[in-house]
PDB file of N, CA, C and O in Angstrom, chain B, residues numbered from 101:
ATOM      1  N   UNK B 101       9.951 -10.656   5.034  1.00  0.00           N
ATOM      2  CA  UNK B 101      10.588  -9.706   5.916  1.00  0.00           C
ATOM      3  C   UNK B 101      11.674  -8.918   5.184  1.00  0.00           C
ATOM      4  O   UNK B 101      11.734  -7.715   5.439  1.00  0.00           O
ATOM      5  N   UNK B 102      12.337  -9.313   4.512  1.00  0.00           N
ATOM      6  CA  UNK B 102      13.725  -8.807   3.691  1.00  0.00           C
ATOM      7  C   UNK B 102      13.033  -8.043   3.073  1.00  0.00           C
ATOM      8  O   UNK B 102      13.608  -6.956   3.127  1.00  0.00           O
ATOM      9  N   UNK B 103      11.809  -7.923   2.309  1.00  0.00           N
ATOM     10  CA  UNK B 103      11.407  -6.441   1.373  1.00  0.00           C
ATOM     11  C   UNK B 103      10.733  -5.990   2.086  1.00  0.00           C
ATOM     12  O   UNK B 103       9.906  -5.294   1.498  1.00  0.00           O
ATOM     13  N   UNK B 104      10.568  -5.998   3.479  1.00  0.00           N
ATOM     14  CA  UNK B 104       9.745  -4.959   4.265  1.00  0.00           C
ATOM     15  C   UNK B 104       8.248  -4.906   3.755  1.00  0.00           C
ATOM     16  O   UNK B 104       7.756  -3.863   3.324  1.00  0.00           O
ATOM     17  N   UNK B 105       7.453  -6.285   3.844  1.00  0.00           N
ATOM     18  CA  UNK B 105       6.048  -6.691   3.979  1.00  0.00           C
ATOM     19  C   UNK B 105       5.749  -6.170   4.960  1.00  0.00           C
ATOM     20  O   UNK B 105       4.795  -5.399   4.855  1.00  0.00           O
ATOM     21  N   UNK B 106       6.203  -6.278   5.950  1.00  0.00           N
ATOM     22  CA  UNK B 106       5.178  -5.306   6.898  1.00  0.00           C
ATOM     23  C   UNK B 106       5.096  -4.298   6.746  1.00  0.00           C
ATOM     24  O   UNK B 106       4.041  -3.931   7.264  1.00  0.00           O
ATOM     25  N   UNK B 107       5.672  -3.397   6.247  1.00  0.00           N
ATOM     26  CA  UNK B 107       5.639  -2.026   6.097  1.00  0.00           C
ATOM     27  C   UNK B 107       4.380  -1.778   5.317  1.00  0.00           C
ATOM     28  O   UNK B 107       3.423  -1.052   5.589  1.00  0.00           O
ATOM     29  N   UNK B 108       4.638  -2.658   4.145  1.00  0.00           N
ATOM     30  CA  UNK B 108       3.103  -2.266   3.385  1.00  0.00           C
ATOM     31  C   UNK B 108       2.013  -2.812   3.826  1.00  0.00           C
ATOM     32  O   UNK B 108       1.108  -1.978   3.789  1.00  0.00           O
ATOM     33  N   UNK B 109       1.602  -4.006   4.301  1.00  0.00           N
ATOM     34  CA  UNK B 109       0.151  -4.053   4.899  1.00  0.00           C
ATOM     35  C   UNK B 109      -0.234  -3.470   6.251  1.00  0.00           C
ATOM     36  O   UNK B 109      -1.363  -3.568   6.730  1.00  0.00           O
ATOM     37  N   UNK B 110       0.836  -2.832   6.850  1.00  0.00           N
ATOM     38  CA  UNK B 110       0.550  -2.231   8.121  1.00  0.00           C
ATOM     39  C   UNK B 110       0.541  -0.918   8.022  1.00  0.00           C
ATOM     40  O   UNK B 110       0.299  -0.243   9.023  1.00  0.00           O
ATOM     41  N   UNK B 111       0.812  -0.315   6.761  1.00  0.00           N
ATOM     42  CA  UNK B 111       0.918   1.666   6.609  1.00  0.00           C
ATOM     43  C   UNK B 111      -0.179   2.126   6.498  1.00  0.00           C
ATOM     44  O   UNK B 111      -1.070   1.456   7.021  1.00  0.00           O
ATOM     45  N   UNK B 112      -0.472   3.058   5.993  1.00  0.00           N
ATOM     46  CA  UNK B 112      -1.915   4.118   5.654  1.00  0.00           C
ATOM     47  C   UNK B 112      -2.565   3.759   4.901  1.00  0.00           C
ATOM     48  O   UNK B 112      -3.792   3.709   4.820  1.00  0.00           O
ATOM     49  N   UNK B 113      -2.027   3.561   4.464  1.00  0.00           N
ATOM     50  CA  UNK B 113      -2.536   3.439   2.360  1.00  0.00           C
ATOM     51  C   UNK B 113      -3.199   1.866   2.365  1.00  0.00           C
ATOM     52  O   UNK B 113      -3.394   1.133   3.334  1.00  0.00           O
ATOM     53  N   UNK B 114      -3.444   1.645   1.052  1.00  0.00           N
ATOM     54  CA  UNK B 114      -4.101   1.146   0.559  1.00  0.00           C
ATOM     55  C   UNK B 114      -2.822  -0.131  -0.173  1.00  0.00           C
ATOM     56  O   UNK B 114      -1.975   0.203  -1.001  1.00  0.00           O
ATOM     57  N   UNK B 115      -2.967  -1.496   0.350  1.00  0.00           N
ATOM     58  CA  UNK B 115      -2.243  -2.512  -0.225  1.00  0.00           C
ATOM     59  C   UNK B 115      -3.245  -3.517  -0.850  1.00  0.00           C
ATOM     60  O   UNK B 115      -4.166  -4.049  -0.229  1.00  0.00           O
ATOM     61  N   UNK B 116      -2.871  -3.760  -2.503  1.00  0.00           N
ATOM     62  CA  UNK B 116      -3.635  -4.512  -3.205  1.00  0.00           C
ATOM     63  C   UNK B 116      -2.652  -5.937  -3.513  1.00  0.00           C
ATOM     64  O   UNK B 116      -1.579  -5.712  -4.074  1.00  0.00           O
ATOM     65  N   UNK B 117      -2.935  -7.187  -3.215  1.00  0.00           N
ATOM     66  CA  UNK B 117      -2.523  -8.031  -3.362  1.00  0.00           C
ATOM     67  C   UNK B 117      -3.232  -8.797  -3.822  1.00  0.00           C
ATOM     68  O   UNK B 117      -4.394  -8.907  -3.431  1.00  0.00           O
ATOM     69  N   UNK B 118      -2.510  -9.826  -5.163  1.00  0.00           N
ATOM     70  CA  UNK B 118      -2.754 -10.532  -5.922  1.00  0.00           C
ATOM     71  C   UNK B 118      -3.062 -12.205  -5.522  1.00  0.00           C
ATOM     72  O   UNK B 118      -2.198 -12.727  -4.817  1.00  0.00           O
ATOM     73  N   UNK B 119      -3.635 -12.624  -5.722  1.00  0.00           N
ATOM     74  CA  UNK B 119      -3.658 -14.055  -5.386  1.00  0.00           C
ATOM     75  C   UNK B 119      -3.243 -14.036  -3.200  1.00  0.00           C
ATOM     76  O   UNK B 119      -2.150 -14.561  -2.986  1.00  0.00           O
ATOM     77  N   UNK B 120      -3.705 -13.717  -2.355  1.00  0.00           N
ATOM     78  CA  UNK B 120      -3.673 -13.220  -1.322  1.00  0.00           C
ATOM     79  C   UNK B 120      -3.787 -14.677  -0.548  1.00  0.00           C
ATOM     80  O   UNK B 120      -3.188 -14.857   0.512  1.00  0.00           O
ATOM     81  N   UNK B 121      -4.592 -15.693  -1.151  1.00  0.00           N
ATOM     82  CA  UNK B 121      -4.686 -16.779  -0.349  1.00  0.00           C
ATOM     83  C   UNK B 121      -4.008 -17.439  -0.074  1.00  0.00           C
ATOM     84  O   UNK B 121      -4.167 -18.282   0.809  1.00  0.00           O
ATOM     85  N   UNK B 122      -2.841 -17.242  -0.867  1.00  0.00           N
ATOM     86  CA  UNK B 122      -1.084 -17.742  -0.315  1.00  0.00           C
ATOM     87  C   UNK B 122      -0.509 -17.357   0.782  1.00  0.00           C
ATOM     88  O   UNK B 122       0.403 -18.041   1.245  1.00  0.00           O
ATOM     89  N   UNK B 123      -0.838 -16.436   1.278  1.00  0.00           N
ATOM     90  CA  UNK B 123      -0.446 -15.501   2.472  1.00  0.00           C
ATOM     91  C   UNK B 123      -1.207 -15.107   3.657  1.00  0.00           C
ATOM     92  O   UNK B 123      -0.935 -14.226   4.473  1.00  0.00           O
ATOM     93  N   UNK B 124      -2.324 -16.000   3.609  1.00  0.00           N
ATOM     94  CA  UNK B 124      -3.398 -15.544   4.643  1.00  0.00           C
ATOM     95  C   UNK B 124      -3.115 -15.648   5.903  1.00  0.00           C
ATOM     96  O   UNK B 124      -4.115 -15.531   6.612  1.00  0.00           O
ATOM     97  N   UNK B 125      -1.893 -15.866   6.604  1.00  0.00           N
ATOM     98  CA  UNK B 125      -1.508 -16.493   7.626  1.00  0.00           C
ATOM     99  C   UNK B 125      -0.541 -14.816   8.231  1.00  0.00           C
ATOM    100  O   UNK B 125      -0.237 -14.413   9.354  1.00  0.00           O
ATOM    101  N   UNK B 126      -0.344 -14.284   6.920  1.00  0.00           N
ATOM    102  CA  UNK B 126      -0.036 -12.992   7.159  1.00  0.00           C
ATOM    103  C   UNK B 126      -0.683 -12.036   7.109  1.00  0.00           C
ATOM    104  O   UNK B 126      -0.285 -11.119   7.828  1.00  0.00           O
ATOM    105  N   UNK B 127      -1.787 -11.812   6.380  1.00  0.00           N
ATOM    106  CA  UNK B 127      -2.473 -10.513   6.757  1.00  0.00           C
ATOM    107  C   UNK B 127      -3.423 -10.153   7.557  1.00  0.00           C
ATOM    108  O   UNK B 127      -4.129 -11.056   8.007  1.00  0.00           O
ATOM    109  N   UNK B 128      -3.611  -9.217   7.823  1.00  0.00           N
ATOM    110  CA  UNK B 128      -4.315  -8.265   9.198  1.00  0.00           C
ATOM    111  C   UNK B 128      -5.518  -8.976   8.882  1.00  0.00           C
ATOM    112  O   UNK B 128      -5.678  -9.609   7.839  1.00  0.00           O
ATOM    113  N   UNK B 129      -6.780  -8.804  10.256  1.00  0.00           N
ATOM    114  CA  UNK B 129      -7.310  -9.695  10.643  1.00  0.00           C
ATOM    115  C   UNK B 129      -8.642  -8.936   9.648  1.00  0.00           C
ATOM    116  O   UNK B 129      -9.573  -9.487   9.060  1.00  0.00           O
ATOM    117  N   UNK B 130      -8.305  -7.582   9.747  1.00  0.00           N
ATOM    118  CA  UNK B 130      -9.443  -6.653   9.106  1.00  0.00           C
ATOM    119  C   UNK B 130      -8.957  -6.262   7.476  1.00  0.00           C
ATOM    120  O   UNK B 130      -8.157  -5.347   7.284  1.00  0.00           O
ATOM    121  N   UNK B 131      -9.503  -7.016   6.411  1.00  0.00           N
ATOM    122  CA  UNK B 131      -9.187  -6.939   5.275  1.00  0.00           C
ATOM    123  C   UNK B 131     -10.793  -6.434   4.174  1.00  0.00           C
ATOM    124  O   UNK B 131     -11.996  -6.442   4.431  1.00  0.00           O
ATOM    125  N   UNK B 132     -10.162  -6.132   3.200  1.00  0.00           N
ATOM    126  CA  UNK B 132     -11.232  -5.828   2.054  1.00  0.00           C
ATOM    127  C   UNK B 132     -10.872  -6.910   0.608  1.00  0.00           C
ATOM    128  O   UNK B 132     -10.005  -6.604  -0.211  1.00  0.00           O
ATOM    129  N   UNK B 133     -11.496  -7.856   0.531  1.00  0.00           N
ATOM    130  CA  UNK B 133     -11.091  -8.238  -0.404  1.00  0.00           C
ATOM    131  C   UNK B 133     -11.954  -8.183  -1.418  1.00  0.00           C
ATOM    132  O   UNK B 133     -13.134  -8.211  -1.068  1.00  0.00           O
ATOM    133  N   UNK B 134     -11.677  -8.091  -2.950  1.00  0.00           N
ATOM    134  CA  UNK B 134     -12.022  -7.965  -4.358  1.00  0.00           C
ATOM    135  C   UNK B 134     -12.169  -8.921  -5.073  1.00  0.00           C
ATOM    136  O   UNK B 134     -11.061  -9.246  -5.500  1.00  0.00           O
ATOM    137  N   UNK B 135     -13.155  -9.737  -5.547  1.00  0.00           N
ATOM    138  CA  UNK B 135     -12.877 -10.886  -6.068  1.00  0.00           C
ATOM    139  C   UNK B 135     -13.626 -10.171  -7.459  1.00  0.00           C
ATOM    140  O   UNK B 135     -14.603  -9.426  -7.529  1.00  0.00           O
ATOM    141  N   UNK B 136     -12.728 -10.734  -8.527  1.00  0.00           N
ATOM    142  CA  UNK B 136     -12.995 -10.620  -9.783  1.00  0.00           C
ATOM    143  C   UNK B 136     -12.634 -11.458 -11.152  1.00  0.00           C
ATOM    144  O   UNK B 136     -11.621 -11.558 -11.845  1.00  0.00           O
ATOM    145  N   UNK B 137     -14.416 -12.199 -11.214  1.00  0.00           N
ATOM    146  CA  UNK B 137     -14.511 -13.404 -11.865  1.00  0.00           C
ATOM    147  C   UNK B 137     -14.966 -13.484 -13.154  1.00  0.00           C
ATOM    148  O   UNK B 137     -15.977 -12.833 -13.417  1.00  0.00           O
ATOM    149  N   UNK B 138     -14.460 -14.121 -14.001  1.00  0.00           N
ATOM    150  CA  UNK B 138     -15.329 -14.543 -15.252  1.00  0.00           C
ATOM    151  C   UNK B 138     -16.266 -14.947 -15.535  1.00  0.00           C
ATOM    152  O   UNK B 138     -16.244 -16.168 -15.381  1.00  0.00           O
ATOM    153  N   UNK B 139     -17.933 -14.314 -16.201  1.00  0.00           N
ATOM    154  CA  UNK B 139     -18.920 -15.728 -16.440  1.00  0.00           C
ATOM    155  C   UNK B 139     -18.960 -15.896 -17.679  1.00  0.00           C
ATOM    156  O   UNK B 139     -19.630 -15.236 -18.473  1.00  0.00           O
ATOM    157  N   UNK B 140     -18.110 -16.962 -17.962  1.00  0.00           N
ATOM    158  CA  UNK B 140     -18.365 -16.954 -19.758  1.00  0.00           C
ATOM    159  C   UNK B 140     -19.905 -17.253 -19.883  1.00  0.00           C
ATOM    160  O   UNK B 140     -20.371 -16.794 -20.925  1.00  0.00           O
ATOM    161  N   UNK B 141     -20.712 -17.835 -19.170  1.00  0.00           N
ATOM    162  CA  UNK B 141     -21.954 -17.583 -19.774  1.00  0.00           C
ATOM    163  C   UNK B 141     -22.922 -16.200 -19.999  1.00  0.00           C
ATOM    164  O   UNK B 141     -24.083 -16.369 -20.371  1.00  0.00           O
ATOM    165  N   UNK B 142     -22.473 -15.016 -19.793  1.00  0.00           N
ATOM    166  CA  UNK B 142     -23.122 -13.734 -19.594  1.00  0.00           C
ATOM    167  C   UNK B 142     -21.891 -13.210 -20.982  1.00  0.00           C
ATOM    168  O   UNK B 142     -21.822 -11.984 -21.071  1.00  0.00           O
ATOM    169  N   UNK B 143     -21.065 -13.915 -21.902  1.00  0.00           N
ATOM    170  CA  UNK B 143     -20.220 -13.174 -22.456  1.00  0.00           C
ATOM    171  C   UNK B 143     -18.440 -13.332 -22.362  1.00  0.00           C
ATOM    172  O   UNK B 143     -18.154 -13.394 -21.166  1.00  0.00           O
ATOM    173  N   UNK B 144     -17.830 -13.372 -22.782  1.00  0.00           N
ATOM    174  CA  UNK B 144     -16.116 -13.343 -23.018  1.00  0.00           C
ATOM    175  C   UNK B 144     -15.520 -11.825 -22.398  1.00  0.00           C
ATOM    176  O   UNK B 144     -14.334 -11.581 -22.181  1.00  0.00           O
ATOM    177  N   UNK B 145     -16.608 -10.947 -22.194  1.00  0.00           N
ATOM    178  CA  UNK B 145     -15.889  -9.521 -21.730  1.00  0.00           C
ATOM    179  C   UNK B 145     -16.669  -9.491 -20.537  1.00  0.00           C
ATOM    180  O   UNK B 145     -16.225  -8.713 -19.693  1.00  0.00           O
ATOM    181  N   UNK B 146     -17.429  -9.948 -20.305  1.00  0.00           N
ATOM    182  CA  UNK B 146     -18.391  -9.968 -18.733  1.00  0.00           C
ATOM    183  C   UNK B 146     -17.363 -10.351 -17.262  1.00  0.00           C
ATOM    184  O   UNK B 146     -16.821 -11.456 -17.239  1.00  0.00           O
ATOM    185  N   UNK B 147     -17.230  -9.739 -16.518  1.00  0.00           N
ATOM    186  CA  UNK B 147     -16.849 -10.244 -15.550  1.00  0.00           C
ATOM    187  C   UNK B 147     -17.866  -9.663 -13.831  1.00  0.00           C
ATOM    188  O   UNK B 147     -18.415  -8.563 -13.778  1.00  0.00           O
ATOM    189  N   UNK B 148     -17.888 -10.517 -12.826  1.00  0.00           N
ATOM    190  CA  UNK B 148     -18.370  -9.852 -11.744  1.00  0.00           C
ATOM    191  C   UNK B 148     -17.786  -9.998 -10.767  1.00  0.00           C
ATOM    192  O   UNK B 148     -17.269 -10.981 -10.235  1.00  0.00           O
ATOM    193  N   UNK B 149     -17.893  -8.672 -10.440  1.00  0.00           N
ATOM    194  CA  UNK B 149     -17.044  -8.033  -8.924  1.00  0.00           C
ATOM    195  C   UNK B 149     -17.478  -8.207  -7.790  1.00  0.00           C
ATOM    196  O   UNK B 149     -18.609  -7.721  -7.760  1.00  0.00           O
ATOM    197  N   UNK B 150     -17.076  -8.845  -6.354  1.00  0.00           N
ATOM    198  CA  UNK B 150     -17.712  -8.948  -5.588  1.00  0.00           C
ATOM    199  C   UNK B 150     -16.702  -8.472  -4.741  1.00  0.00           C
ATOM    200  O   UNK B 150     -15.566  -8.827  -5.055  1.00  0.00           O
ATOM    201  N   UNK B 151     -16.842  -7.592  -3.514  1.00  0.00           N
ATOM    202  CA  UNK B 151     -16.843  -7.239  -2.534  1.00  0.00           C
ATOM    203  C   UNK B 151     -16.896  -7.281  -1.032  1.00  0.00           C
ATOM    204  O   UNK B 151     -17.861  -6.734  -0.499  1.00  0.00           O
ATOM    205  N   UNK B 152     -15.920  -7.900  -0.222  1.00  0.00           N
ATOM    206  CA  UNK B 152     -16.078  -8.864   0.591  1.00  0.00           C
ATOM    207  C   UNK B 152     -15.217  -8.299   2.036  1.00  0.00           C
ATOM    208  O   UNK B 152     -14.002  -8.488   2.088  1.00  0.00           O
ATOM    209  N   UNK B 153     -15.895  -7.643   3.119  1.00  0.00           N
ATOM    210  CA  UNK B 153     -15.332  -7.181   4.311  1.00  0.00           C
ATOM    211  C   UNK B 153     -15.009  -8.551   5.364  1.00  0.00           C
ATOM    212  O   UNK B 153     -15.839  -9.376   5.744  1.00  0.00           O
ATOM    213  N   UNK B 154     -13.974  -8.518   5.596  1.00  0.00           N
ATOM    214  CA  UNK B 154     -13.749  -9.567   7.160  1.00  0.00           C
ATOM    215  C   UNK B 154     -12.556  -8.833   7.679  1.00  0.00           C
ATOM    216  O   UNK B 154     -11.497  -8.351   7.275  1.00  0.00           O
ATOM    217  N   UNK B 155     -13.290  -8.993   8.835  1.00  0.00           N
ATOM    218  CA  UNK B 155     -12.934  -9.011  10.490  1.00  0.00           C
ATOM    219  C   UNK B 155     -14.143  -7.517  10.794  1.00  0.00           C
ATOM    220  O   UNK B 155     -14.869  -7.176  11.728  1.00  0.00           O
ATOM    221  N   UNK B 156     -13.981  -7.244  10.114  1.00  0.00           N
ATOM    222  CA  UNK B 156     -15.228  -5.834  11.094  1.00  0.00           C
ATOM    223  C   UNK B 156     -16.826  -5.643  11.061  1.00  0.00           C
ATOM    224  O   UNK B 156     -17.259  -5.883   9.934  1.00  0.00           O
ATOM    225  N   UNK B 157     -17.344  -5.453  11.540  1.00  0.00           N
ATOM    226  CA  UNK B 157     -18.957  -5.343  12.337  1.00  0.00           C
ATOM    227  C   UNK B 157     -19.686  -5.671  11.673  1.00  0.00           C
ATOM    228  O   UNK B 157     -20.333  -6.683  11.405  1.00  0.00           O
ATOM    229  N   UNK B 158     -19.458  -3.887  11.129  1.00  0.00           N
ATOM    230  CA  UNK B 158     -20.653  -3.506  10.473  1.00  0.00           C
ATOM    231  C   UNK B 158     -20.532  -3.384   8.861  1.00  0.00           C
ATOM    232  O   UNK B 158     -19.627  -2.829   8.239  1.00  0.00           O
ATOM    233  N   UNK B 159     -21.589  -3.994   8.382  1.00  0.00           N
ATOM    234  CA  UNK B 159     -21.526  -4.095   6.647  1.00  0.00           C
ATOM    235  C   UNK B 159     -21.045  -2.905   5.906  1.00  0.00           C
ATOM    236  O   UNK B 159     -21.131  -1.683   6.030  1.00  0.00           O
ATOM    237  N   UNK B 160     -20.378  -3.950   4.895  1.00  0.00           N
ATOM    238  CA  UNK B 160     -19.206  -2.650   4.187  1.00  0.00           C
ATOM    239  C   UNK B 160     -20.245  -1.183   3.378  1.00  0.00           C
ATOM    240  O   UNK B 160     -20.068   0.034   3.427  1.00  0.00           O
ATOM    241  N   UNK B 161     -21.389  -2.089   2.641  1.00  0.00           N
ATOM    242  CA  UNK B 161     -22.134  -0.851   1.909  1.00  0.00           C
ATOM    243  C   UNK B 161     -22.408  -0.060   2.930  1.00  0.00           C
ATOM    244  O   UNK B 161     -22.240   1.083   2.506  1.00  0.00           O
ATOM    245  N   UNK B 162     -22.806  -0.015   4.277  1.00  0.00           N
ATOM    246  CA  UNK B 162     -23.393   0.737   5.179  1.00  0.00           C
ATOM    247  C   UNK B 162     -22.169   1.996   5.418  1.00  0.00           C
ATOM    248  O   UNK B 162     -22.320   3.214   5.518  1.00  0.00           O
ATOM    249  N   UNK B 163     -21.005   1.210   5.458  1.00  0.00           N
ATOM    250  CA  UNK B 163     -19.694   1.934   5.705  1.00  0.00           C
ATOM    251  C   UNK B 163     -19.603   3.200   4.706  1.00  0.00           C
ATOM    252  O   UNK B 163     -19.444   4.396   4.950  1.00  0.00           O
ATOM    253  N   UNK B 164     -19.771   2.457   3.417  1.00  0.00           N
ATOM    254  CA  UNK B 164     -19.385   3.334   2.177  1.00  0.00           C
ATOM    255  C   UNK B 164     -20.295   4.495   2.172  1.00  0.00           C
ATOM    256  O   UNK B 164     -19.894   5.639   1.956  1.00  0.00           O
ATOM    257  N   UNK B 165     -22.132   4.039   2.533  1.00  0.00           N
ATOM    258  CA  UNK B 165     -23.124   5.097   2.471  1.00  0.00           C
ATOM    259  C   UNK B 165     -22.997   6.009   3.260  1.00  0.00           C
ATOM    260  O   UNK B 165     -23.275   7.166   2.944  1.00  0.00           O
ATOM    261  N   UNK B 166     -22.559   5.680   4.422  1.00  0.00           N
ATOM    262  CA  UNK B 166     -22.034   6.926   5.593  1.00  0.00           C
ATOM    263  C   UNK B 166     -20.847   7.664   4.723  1.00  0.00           C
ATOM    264  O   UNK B 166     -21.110   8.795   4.315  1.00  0.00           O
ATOM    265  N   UNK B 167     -19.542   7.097   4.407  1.00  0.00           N
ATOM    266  CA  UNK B 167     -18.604   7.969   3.764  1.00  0.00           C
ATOM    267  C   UNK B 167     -18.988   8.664   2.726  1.00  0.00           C
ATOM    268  O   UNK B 167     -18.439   9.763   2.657  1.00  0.00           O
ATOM    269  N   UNK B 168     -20.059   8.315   1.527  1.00  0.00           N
ATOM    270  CA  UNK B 168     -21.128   9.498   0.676  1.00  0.00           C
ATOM    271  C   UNK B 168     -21.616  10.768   1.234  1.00  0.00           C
ATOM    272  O   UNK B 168     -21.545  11.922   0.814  1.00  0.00           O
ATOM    273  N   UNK B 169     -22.178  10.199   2.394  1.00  0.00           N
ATOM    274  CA  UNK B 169     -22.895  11.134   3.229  1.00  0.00           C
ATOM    275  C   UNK B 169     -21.844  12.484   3.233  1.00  0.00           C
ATOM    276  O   UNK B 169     -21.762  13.507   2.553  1.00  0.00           O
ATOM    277  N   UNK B 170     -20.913  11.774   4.648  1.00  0.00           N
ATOM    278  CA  UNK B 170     -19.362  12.727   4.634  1.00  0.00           C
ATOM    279  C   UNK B 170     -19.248  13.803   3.712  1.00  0.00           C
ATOM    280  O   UNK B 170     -19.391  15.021   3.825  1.00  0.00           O
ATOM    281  N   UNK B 171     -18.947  13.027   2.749  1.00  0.00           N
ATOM    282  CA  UNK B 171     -18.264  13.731   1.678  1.00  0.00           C
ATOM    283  C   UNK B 171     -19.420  14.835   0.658  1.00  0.00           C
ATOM    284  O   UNK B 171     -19.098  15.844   0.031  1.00  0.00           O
ATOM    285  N   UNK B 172     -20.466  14.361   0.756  1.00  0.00           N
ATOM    286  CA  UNK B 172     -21.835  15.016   0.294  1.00  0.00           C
ATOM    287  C   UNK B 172     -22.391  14.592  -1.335  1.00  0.00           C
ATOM    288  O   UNK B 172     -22.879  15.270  -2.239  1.00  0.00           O
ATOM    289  N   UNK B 173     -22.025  13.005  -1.195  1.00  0.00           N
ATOM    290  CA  UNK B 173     -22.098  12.771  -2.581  1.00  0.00           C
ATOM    291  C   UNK B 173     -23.211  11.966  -2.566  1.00  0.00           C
ATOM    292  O   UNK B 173     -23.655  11.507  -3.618  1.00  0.00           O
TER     293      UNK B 173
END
């Protein structure tokens, strides 16, 4: 509360938080989270990204393909 956490996960924009599972008791119910892992077996520079919507409906790629659309990309 003293640095004004709410301000940032409740504004417009876009809040990226680190290690988030410390705090899950605080953030909004509708989140995007980023998980980004190491496989040392694919390599030492390999990593994979996964992509992970909770609290809302409808699947995130579906979300994103409509916002392509939008935008005309």
């Amino acid at each position: 509360e003293e640095i004004g956490f709410d301000e940032y996960i409740d504004g417009d924009g876009v809040c990226l938080i680190e290690w988030a599972g410390r705090i899950e008791e605080l953030l909004p119910e509708d989140v995007i989270v980023v998980f980004i892992e190491k496989d040392l077996d694919k390599g030492l520079d390999y990593r994979r990204i996964t992509v992970r919507r909770i609290g809302w409906g409808q699947p995130l790629l579906q979300d994103l393909r409509e916002l392509d659309n939008e935008k005309g990309y």
